Coordinates of C-alpha atoms and ligand atoms in Angstrom, one line a residue:
M1 CA -17.9 -35.0 -51.3
K2 CA -15.2 -37.1 -53.1
K3 CA -13.2 -40.1 -51.6
T4 CA -10.7 -40.0 -51.2
V5 CA -8.3 -42.4 -50.2
E6 CA -8.4 -42.6 -46.1
H7 CA -12.5 -44.5 -47.9
I8 CA -11.3 -46.4 -49.2
D9 CA -9.4 -50.3 -48.1
V10 CA -5.7 -50.2 -50.2
K11 CA -4.2 -52.8 -47.6
G12 CA -2.0 -54.9 -50.8
M13 CA -3.5 -53.0 -53.9
K14 CA -2.2 -52.1 -56.4
V15 CA -2.7 -48.1 -57.2
L16 CA -1.7 -46.3 -59.5
V17 CA -1.0 -42.7 -58.3
R18 CA -1.4 -39.4 -60.6
C19 CA 0.7 -36.5 -59.7
D20 CA 2.2 -33.0 -60.7
L21 CA 5.3 -34.0 -60.4
N22 CA 6.3 -31.6 -63.0
V23 CA 9.2 -29.9 -61.1
P24 CA 11.7 -26.8 -62.8
I25 CA 14.6 -28.9 -64.2
K26 CA 17.8 -27.1 -65.1
D27 CA 20.9 -29.2 -66.9
G28 CA 19.1 -32.4 -64.7
K29 CA 18.2 -30.2 -61.9
I30 CA 15.4 -29.8 -60.0
T31 CA 15.8 -26.1 -59.5
D32 CA 12.6 -26.1 -56.9
E33 CA 10.9 -28.9 -55.8
T34 CA 7.8 -28.0 -54.5
R35 CA 5.8 -30.1 -55.9
I36 CA 7.0 -33.2 -55.4
T37 CA 7.4 -32.1 -51.1
A38 CA 3.3 -31.5 -51.3
S39 CA 3.1 -35.2 -53.2
L40 CA 4.8 -37.1 -50.8
P41 CA 1.8 -37.0 -47.4
T42 CA 0.1 -39.0 -50.4
I43 CA 2.0 -41.2 -51.3
Q44 CA 3.0 -41.2 -47.5
Y45 CA 0.3 -42.2 -46.8
L46 CA 0.0 -45.6 -48.9
I47 CA 3.6 -46.9 -48.0
D48 CA 2.2 -47.1 -44.4
H49 CA -1.1 -48.5 -45.2
D50 CA 0.9 -51.6 -47.1
A51 CA 0.0 -50.5 -51.1
K52 CA 1.8 -50.7 -53.9
I53 CA 2.4 -47.7 -55.5
I54 CA 2.7 -47.4 -59.1
I55 CA 2.5 -43.1 -59.7
M56 CA 2.4 -40.7 -62.8
S57 CA 3.3 -37.1 -64.0
H58 CA 3.9 -35.2 -67.0
L59 CA 7.3 -32.9 -67.5
G60 CA 7.2 -30.0 -69.7
R61 CA 6.0 -29.8 -72.5
P62 CA 7.2 -33.4 -75.2
E63 CA 4.9 -33.2 -77.3
G64 CA 4.0 -36.6 -78.0
K65 CA 7.7 -37.8 -78.3
A66 CA 10.4 -39.5 -75.7
D67 CA 12.1 -37.0 -75.8
M68 CA 14.9 -37.1 -72.9
A69 CA 14.7 -33.9 -72.2
Y70 CA 12.3 -34.3 -70.4
T71 CA 12.8 -38.1 -68.6
L72 CA 11.3 -38.3 -64.8
K73 CA 14.4 -40.4 -64.1
P74 CA 15.9 -36.8 -62.2
V75 CA 12.3 -36.7 -60.1
A76 CA 12.6 -40.9 -59.2
D77 CA 16.1 -40.1 -58.1
R78 CA 15.0 -37.0 -55.8
L79 CA 11.6 -39.0 -55.1
S80 CA 13.5 -41.8 -53.5
E81 CA 15.4 -39.8 -51.5
L82 CA 13.1 -37.7 -49.6
L83 CA 11.6 -41.3 -49.0
G84 CA 14.5 -42.8 -47.9
K85 CA 13.7 -45.5 -49.8
E86 CA 14.3 -46.8 -52.9
V87 CA 11.2 -46.4 -56.0
V88 CA 12.2 -48.0 -59.1
F89 CA 12.3 -46.1 -62.5
I90 CA 11.7 -48.0 -65.6
S91 CA 12.6 -45.0 -68.8
S92 CA 9.9 -47.1 -71.6
P93 CA 9.4 -44.4 -74.9
T94 CA 6.4 -46.0 -74.7
V95 CA 5.5 -45.0 -70.9
V96 CA 4.1 -49.0 -70.3
D97 CA 5.6 -52.1 -72.1
D98 CA 6.0 -55.3 -70.8
R99 CA 9.1 -54.6 -68.6
V100 CA 6.8 -51.9 -66.7
R101 CA 4.2 -54.3 -66.4
E102 CA 6.2 -57.1 -65.2
A103 CA 7.8 -54.2 -62.7
A104 CA 4.9 -52.6 -61.9
D105 CA 3.3 -56.5 -60.7
K106 CA 6.1 -57.5 -58.6
L107 CA 6.2 -54.7 -56.4
E108 CA 5.4 -55.7 -53.1
P109 CA 3.4 -54.1 -49.9
G110 CA 4.9 -50.5 -49.7
Q111 CA 7.2 -50.2 -52.9
V112 CA 6.9 -47.7 -54.9
M113 CA 7.0 -47.0 -59.4
L114 CA 7.3 -44.1 -60.9
L115 CA 6.7 -44.7 -64.6
E116 CA 8.4 -42.4 -67.8
N117 CA 7.1 -39.5 -68.0
V118 CA 2.9 -39.0 -69.5
R119 CA 3.7 -36.8 -72.2
F120 CA 5.8 -39.2 -74.1
R121 CA 2.7 -40.7 -75.5
P122 CA 0.8 -39.0 -78.7
E123 CA -2.4 -40.3 -76.9
E124 CA -2.0 -39.1 -73.0
T125 CA -3.5 -35.5 -74.1
K126 CA -6.1 -36.4 -76.3
N127 CA -7.5 -39.0 -73.5
T128 CA -7.8 -41.5 -75.8
F129 CA -9.2 -45.4 -74.6
D130 CA -6.3 -47.2 -75.3
F131 CA -3.6 -45.4 -73.2
S132 CA -6.0 -44.4 -70.2
S133 CA -6.2 -48.1 -70.8
E134 CA -2.9 -49.6 -70.7
L135 CA -2.1 -47.1 -67.9
A136 CA -5.1 -48.5 -65.5
S137 CA -4.5 -51.6 -66.9
L138 CA -1.0 -51.5 -64.4
G139 CA -3.1 -51.2 -61.2
Q140 CA -6.2 -51.0 -59.3
I141 CA -7.4 -48.6 -57.8
F142 CA -6.7 -44.8 -59.2
V143 CA -6.3 -42.0 -57.3
N144 CA -5.6 -38.5 -58.0
D145 CA -3.4 -35.8 -56.3
A146 CA -2.6 -33.7 -59.5
F147 CA -5.0 -30.2 -58.7
G148 CA -2.3 -28.9 -61.3
T149 CA -3.7 -31.2 -63.9
A150 CA -7.0 -31.0 -62.9
H151 CA -8.2 -29.0 -65.8
R152 CA -7.2 -30.9 -68.5
A153 CA -9.2 -34.3 -69.4
H154 CA -6.4 -36.8 -70.6
C155 CA -5.8 -40.4 -70.1
S156 CA -3.7 -40.1 -66.7
T157 CA -5.6 -37.7 -64.8
A158 CA -9.6 -38.9 -66.2
G159 CA -9.5 -41.3 -68.4
V160 CA -8.2 -44.0 -66.2
A161 CA -11.7 -43.5 -64.3
G162 CA -12.9 -44.9 -66.5
Y163 CA -11.5 -48.3 -65.5
L164 CA -10.9 -48.2 -61.5
P165 CA -12.8 -46.6 -58.6
T166 CA -11.1 -43.4 -58.4
V167 CA -11.1 -41.1 -55.1
S168 CA -8.8 -37.8 -54.5
G169 CA -5.2 -37.7 -52.4
F170 CA -4.7 -35.6 -49.9
L171 CA -3.9 -32.6 -51.8
I172 CA -6.6 -32.6 -54.0
D173 CA -9.1 -32.5 -51.4
K174 CA -7.0 -29.9 -49.9
E175 CA -8.0 -28.3 -53.4
I176 CA -11.0 -28.8 -53.5
R177 CA -12.5 -28.2 -49.9
Y178 CA -11.5 -24.7 -49.5
L179 CA -12.4 -23.4 -52.9
G180 CA -15.4 -25.5 -52.8
E181 CA -16.5 -24.7 -49.1
A182 CA -15.3 -21.3 -50.3
L183 CA -17.5 -21.1 -53.5
E184 CA -20.6 -22.9 -51.8
R185 CA -21.0 -21.9 -48.4
P186 CA -18.6 -18.8 -47.7
L187 CA -18.5 -17.1 -44.5
R188 CA -19.1 -14.0 -44.9
P189 CA -17.9 -11.1 -45.7
F190 CA -16.3 -12.4 -48.6
V191 CA -13.2 -10.4 -49.7
A192 CA -12.7 -11.5 -53.5
I193 CA -8.9 -9.7 -55.0
M194 CA -8.6 -9.5 -57.9
G195 CA -5.5 -8.2 -60.5
G196 CA -2.7 -9.4 -63.0
A197 CA -2.3 -8.1 -66.3
K198 CA -5.4 -9.6 -68.4
V199 CA -8.6 -8.4 -67.7
G200 CA -9.9 -11.1 -70.6
D201 CA -8.2 -14.4 -69.1
K202 CA -10.6 -13.0 -65.8
I203 CA -13.1 -12.4 -67.1
K204 CA -15.3 -15.4 -66.3
V205 CA -14.0 -15.9 -63.2
I206 CA -14.9 -12.3 -62.2
E207 CA -18.7 -13.0 -63.9
N208 CA -19.2 -15.4 -61.4
L209 CA -17.3 -14.2 -58.5
L210 CA -19.9 -11.3 -59.2
N211 CA -22.7 -13.7 -57.4
K212 CA -21.4 -15.2 -54.4
V213 CA -18.9 -12.7 -53.0
D214 CA -20.3 -9.6 -50.9
T215 CA -17.1 -7.5 -51.5
L216 CA -14.6 -7.9 -55.0
I217 CA -11.2 -6.0 -55.1
I218 CA -9.5 -5.3 -58.3
G219 CA -6.5 -3.6 -58.5
G220 CA -3.1 -4.5 -61.1
G221 CA -3.1 -5.0 -64.6
M222 CA -6.7 -4.9 -65.0
S223 CA -8.0 -2.0 -62.6
Y224 CA -6.6 0.0 -65.8
T225 CA -10.0 -1.4 -68.0
F226 CA -11.8 -0.4 -66.1
F227 CA -10.7 3.4 -65.0
K228 CA -11.6 3.5 -68.7
A229 CA -14.9 2.2 -69.0
L230 CA -15.6 4.7 -66.2
G231 CA -14.4 7.1 -68.1
Y232 CA -10.7 8.5 -66.5
E233 CA -7.8 8.5 -68.8
I234 CA -4.8 6.6 -67.7
G235 CA -1.5 7.6 -70.1
Q236 CA 0.8 4.4 -70.9
S237 CA -0.9 1.7 -68.4
I238 CA -2.1 -1.0 -69.5
L239 CA -5.5 -1.3 -71.3
D240 CA -7.5 -4.8 -72.6
A241 CA -9.1 -2.7 -75.3
D242 CA -10.8 -5.5 -76.5
H243 CA -12.9 -6.0 -73.1
V244 CA -13.3 -2.5 -72.2
E245 CA -17.5 -2.5 -72.4
L246 CA -16.7 -6.1 -71.0
A247 CA -14.8 -4.2 -67.8
G248 CA -18.6 -1.5 -67.8
S249 CA -21.1 -4.6 -67.7
L250 CA -19.1 -5.8 -65.0
I251 CA -19.3 -2.6 -62.9
E252 CA -23.0 -2.7 -64.1
K253 CA -23.8 -6.3 -63.2
A254 CA -21.3 -6.4 -59.6
R255 CA -24.4 -2.7 -59.1
E256 CA -26.9 -4.5 -59.7
K257 CA -25.9 -7.9 -57.4
G258 CA -25.7 -4.9 -54.5
V259 CA -21.5 -6.5 -54.8
Q260 CA -18.3 -3.5 -53.3
L261 CA -16.6 -3.4 -56.3
L262 CA -13.2 -1.9 -55.4
L263 CA -10.4 -0.4 -57.5
P264 CA -8.6 1.9 -56.5
E265 CA -7.9 5.0 -55.5
D266 CA -3.8 6.0 -56.4
V267 CA -1.7 4.6 -58.2
V268 CA 1.6 4.7 -58.4
C269 CA 2.9 5.8 -61.6
A270 CA 6.4 5.5 -63.3
K271 CA 7.7 7.2 -66.9
E272 CA 9.3 3.7 -68.4
F273 CA 7.9 0.3 -67.8
D274 CA 11.4 0.6 -65.5
N275 CA 12.2 -1.0 -61.7
D276 CA 14.1 2.2 -61.7
S277 CA 12.1 4.8 -63.5
E278 CA 10.9 8.0 -61.9
K279 CA 7.7 6.7 -60.0
A280 CA 4.6 9.6 -58.1
V281 CA 1.5 9.0 -56.9
F282 CA -1.7 9.7 -58.7
A283 CA -5.3 9.6 -58.3
K284 CA -6.9 7.0 -60.0
D285 CA -8.6 10.3 -62.0
S286 CA -5.1 12.1 -62.6
I287 CA -2.5 9.4 -64.2
P288 CA -0.6 12.6 -66.4
E289 CA -0.1 11.9 -70.9
D290 CA 3.1 10.1 -70.4
M291 CA 2.8 8.2 -67.4
M292 CA 1.3 4.0 -66.8
G293 CA 0.3 2.9 -63.7
M294 CA 2.8 0.1 -61.9
D295 CA 1.8 -0.5 -58.8
I296 CA -1.8 0.7 -56.3
G297 CA -1.7 3.6 -54.4
P298 CA -1.2 4.2 -50.6
A299 CA -4.8 4.5 -50.2
S300 CA -5.6 2.6 -52.0
V301 CA -3.8 -0.3 -50.2
K302 CA -5.9 1.1 -46.6
L303 CA -8.9 1.1 -48.8
F304 CA -8.4 -3.0 -50.2
S305 CA -6.3 -4.1 -46.6
E306 CA -9.9 -2.0 -44.2
A307 CA -11.7 -4.6 -46.3
I308 CA -10.5 -7.3 -45.8
A309 CA -9.7 -8.0 -42.3
A310 CA -13.2 -7.3 -42.1
A311 CA -13.7 -10.4 -44.2
K312 CA -14.6 -14.3 -43.0
T313 CA -13.3 -15.8 -46.5
V314 CA -10.9 -14.0 -49.0
V315 CA -9.9 -15.7 -51.9
W316 CA -6.9 -13.6 -53.8
N317 CA -5.4 -13.7 -57.8
G318 CA -3.5 -11.9 -59.6
P319 CA -0.9 -9.2 -57.9
M320 CA -1.2 -5.2 -57.2
G321 CA 1.5 -4.5 -59.6
V322 CA 4.2 -5.3 -61.2
F323 CA 5.5 -7.3 -58.4
E324 CA 8.8 -8.8 -59.5
M325 CA 10.2 -4.5 -60.1
P326 CA 11.1 -4.0 -56.2
N327 CA 10.0 -0.4 -57.0
F328 CA 6.4 -1.5 -57.5
A329 CA 6.0 -4.7 -55.0
E330 CA 5.0 -2.1 -51.8
G331 CA 1.5 -2.5 -52.8
T332 CA 1.1 -6.1 -53.6
K333 CA 3.4 -7.2 -50.5
K334 CA 0.6 -4.9 -48.4
V335 CA -2.3 -6.9 -49.6
A336 CA -0.6 -10.4 -48.3
E337 CA 0.4 -8.6 -44.7
A338 CA -3.0 -7.6 -44.4
L339 CA -4.8 -11.6 -45.7
A340 CA -2.2 -12.5 -43.2
E341 CA -3.3 -10.2 -40.3
C342 CA -6.8 -11.2 -41.4
E343 CA -8.4 -14.0 -39.1
G344 CA -10.6 -15.2 -41.9
T345 CA -9.9 -18.1 -44.3
T346 CA -7.2 -16.8 -46.6
I347 CA -7.2 -19.0 -50.2
I348 CA -4.4 -17.6 -52.3
G349 CA -5.0 -19.1 -56.4
G350 CA -2.5 -19.9 -57.7
G351 CA 0.6 -18.3 -59.8
D352 CA 1.8 -15.0 -58.7
S353 CA 0.1 -14.4 -56.5
A354 CA 1.6 -17.8 -54.5
A355 CA 5.1 -16.6 -55.9
A356 CA 4.3 -12.7 -54.0
V357 CA 3.5 -14.4 -50.7
T358 CA 6.4 -17.0 -50.9
Q359 CA 8.3 -14.0 -51.8
F360 CA 7.4 -11.8 -49.1
G361 CA 7.7 -15.0 -46.8
L362 CA 3.7 -14.9 -45.7
A363 CA 2.9 -18.4 -47.3
D364 CA 2.3 -20.2 -44.0
K365 CA 0.1 -17.5 -42.9
M366 CA -2.5 -18.4 -45.3
S367 CA -4.9 -21.3 -45.0
H368 CA -4.4 -22.7 -48.1
I369 CA -2.0 -21.7 -50.9
S370 CA -3.4 -23.7 -54.6
T371 CA -1.2 -25.7 -56.4
G372 CA -3.6 -25.2 -59.8
G373 CA -3.2 -21.4 -61.0
G374 CA -4.8 -22.6 -64.3
A375 CA -6.7 -25.2 -62.4
S376 CA -7.6 -23.2 -59.2
L377 CA -9.2 -20.1 -61.5
E378 CA -11.8 -22.1 -63.6
F379 CA -12.3 -24.1 -60.6
L380 CA -13.1 -20.3 -59.7
E381 CA -14.5 -20.0 -62.5
G382 CA -17.3 -22.7 -61.3
K383 CA -17.1 -25.3 -64.6
V384 CA -16.9 -28.6 -63.7
L385 CA -13.0 -30.1 -64.0
P386 CA -12.6 -33.5 -65.5
G387 CA -9.8 -34.1 -63.1
V388 CA -11.7 -33.3 -59.5
A389 CA -15.6 -34.7 -61.2
A390 CA -13.2 -38.6 -62.2
I391 CA -13.4 -38.8 -58.8
N392 CA -16.0 -40.7 -56.7
N393 CA -18.5 -39.6 -54.8
L394 CA -19.3 -40.9 -51.3
E395 CA -22.2 -41.0 -50.7
H396 CA -23.9 -37.5 -49.2
T397 CA -25.5 -39.0 -45.9
D398 CA -25.0 -37.8 -42.2
E399 CA -22.6 -40.6 -41.2
N400 CA -20.7 -40.4 -44.2
V401 CA -20.3 -36.2 -43.1
E402 CA -19.3 -36.9 -39.9
L403 CA -16.5 -39.3 -40.8
Y404 CA -15.2 -37.0 -43.6
K405 CA -15.6 -33.8 -40.8
H406 CA -12.9 -36.5 -38.2
I407 CA -10.7 -38.1 -40.6
Y408 CA -10.1 -34.9 -42.0
D409 CA -9.8 -32.8 -38.3
S410 CA -7.9 -35.6 -37.6
R411 CA -5.3 -35.4 -40.4
N412 CA -5.8 -31.2 -40.5
K413 CA -4.3 -31.1 -37.0
N414 CA -0.9 -31.1 -36.9
Ligands
AMP501 P1 -1.9 -12.5 -64.7 O1 -0.6 -13.3 -65.8 O2 -2.8 -11.6 -65.4 O3 -1.9 -12.9 -63.0 O4 -0.8 -11.4 -64.5 C1 0.7 -11.0 -63.8 C2 1.3 -10.0 -64.0 O5 0.8 -8.5 -64.3 C3 2.8 -10.1 -63.5 O6 3.9 -10.4 -63.7 C4 2.0 -8.0 -62.8 O7 3.9 -8.0 -63.1 C5 1.0 -7.7 -64.5 N1 0.9 -6.9 -63.9 C6 0.7 -6.5 -62.5 N2 0.0 -5.0 -62.6 C7 0.9 -4.5 -63.8 C8 0.1 -3.0 -64.1 N3 0.0 -2.4 -63.2 N4 0.9 -3.1 -65.4 C9 1.3 -4.1 -65.9 N5 1.5 -5.1 -66.1 C10 1.3 -5.6 -64.3

C-alpha cells in the first residue's frame, strides 16, 4: 500500500506535485485537455487543504532545450481558468532560477504555481541528482500524480523522491489500485483481452498475464501471428514474422497453465488497407491469399462477448481491428459494448483501447480507463514503475488497511 496525499498533513506546506499535463497543443491552442482535467482533483484537494502548490510537468519533447514551442504557458492559462484562480507561471529557460525560488517562497496557502516544462533541462530524463535536488529544494513534500510518466525514472518523477517525503496523488492511487488489484487479487474469472498490431510490443504483457488470468483473448492484428504459428494461411494480413515461434510457445504455455486462450473464429477481410475496400468474412483458417484480415468477424464477437459477460475482472489493451476505419471498427465496438455490459470490474489499459471506448461513447461505462498507455503496459508486464516505487509505503497494518479503505471509498462515492 502506498501513502496518498490524504495520509499526510499538507496545511501550510510547500507541496511539489508532478502532474502529467502533456496535452496536445496546435497553434497555441490545447486540442484535448483530458490530462489537465484528470489532474484537477489532487490539485483542488491541496488547495482546499491550504497547501502551497508547486506543479511540475513535461510537455512534448523539447530535447533538453528551452524551446518555446513547448512552453507550458498555454497549460498555465487553462489551468487557471479551470481552477478559477491565479496560477503563477514564470517561463524560466532553466525551470528553476532565483525568480522561481522567490515566487515559490512567497506562495500563500491555497496558491498555485506551475513550473516551466521540466524537459527544458537535459538532466530531467537522465534522473541526475543536481536537477532533482534543485526541484526538491522548492518544496517540503513531493506528490507524484503523473501515471503517464511513472514508468520513467526522471528527475521530476523519481529523483525528487530521494529528497522529500513522497506520496501519491489521486490519479496514481486510482491507477495502482485498479491495475494492482487486478493483477494481485483479481475477482475471477479474470479475462484479459489483447489486441493491436504488434505482438512484439506486448509479449511480456502476455507472458505475465498468462500467470494471472483464467482466459486470454487475442484479437486484432496480432492474432495473425498466432494463426501463422498454428499453421493457418493468413493471406496479406499483418504478420510479426520475428515472433511466430514465440506466439507458438505462448499458445503452449497457455495450455500448460490451463489458461483458456481464445483467438478469433472468423475475420473480416479486405483486398486493400482501405476503408472502402470490398470486404467479406472468412473462417480463421480460410483467409484468401489476396486478402488481409482487418477486423474480427461475428462468430469471434460472439465468442469473446460470452467470455467477457462471465468475467468478474476484465483488462483490455489493443483494438480488435483497424478501428480507425469505420468499416472495420465493428469488432472493436462490439467488444467495447460487451465490456460496458459486463457486471465485473472493467479496466482499459490506455492508448488505442481508451481512444476506442471514448470514440464509441462508452467511457463512463468502464470501471477504470488508464491514463498511461506505456505505463499501464509496463504495469501489466509486472515491471516496477520507478515513479510508483518512489512513493512511500503505508505500513500494512489492519488499522491502515481500514483507514485506507475508508478514505478511498468516501472519495470515490460520487
Ligand atoms: P498497437 O499500437 O499495437 O496497440 O496497435 C494499434 C493499431 O493496431 C491500431 O492503429 C489498429 O489500426 C491496428 N490494427 C488492429 N488490427 C489490425 C489489423 N488486423 N491489421 C492491421 N492493423 C491492425
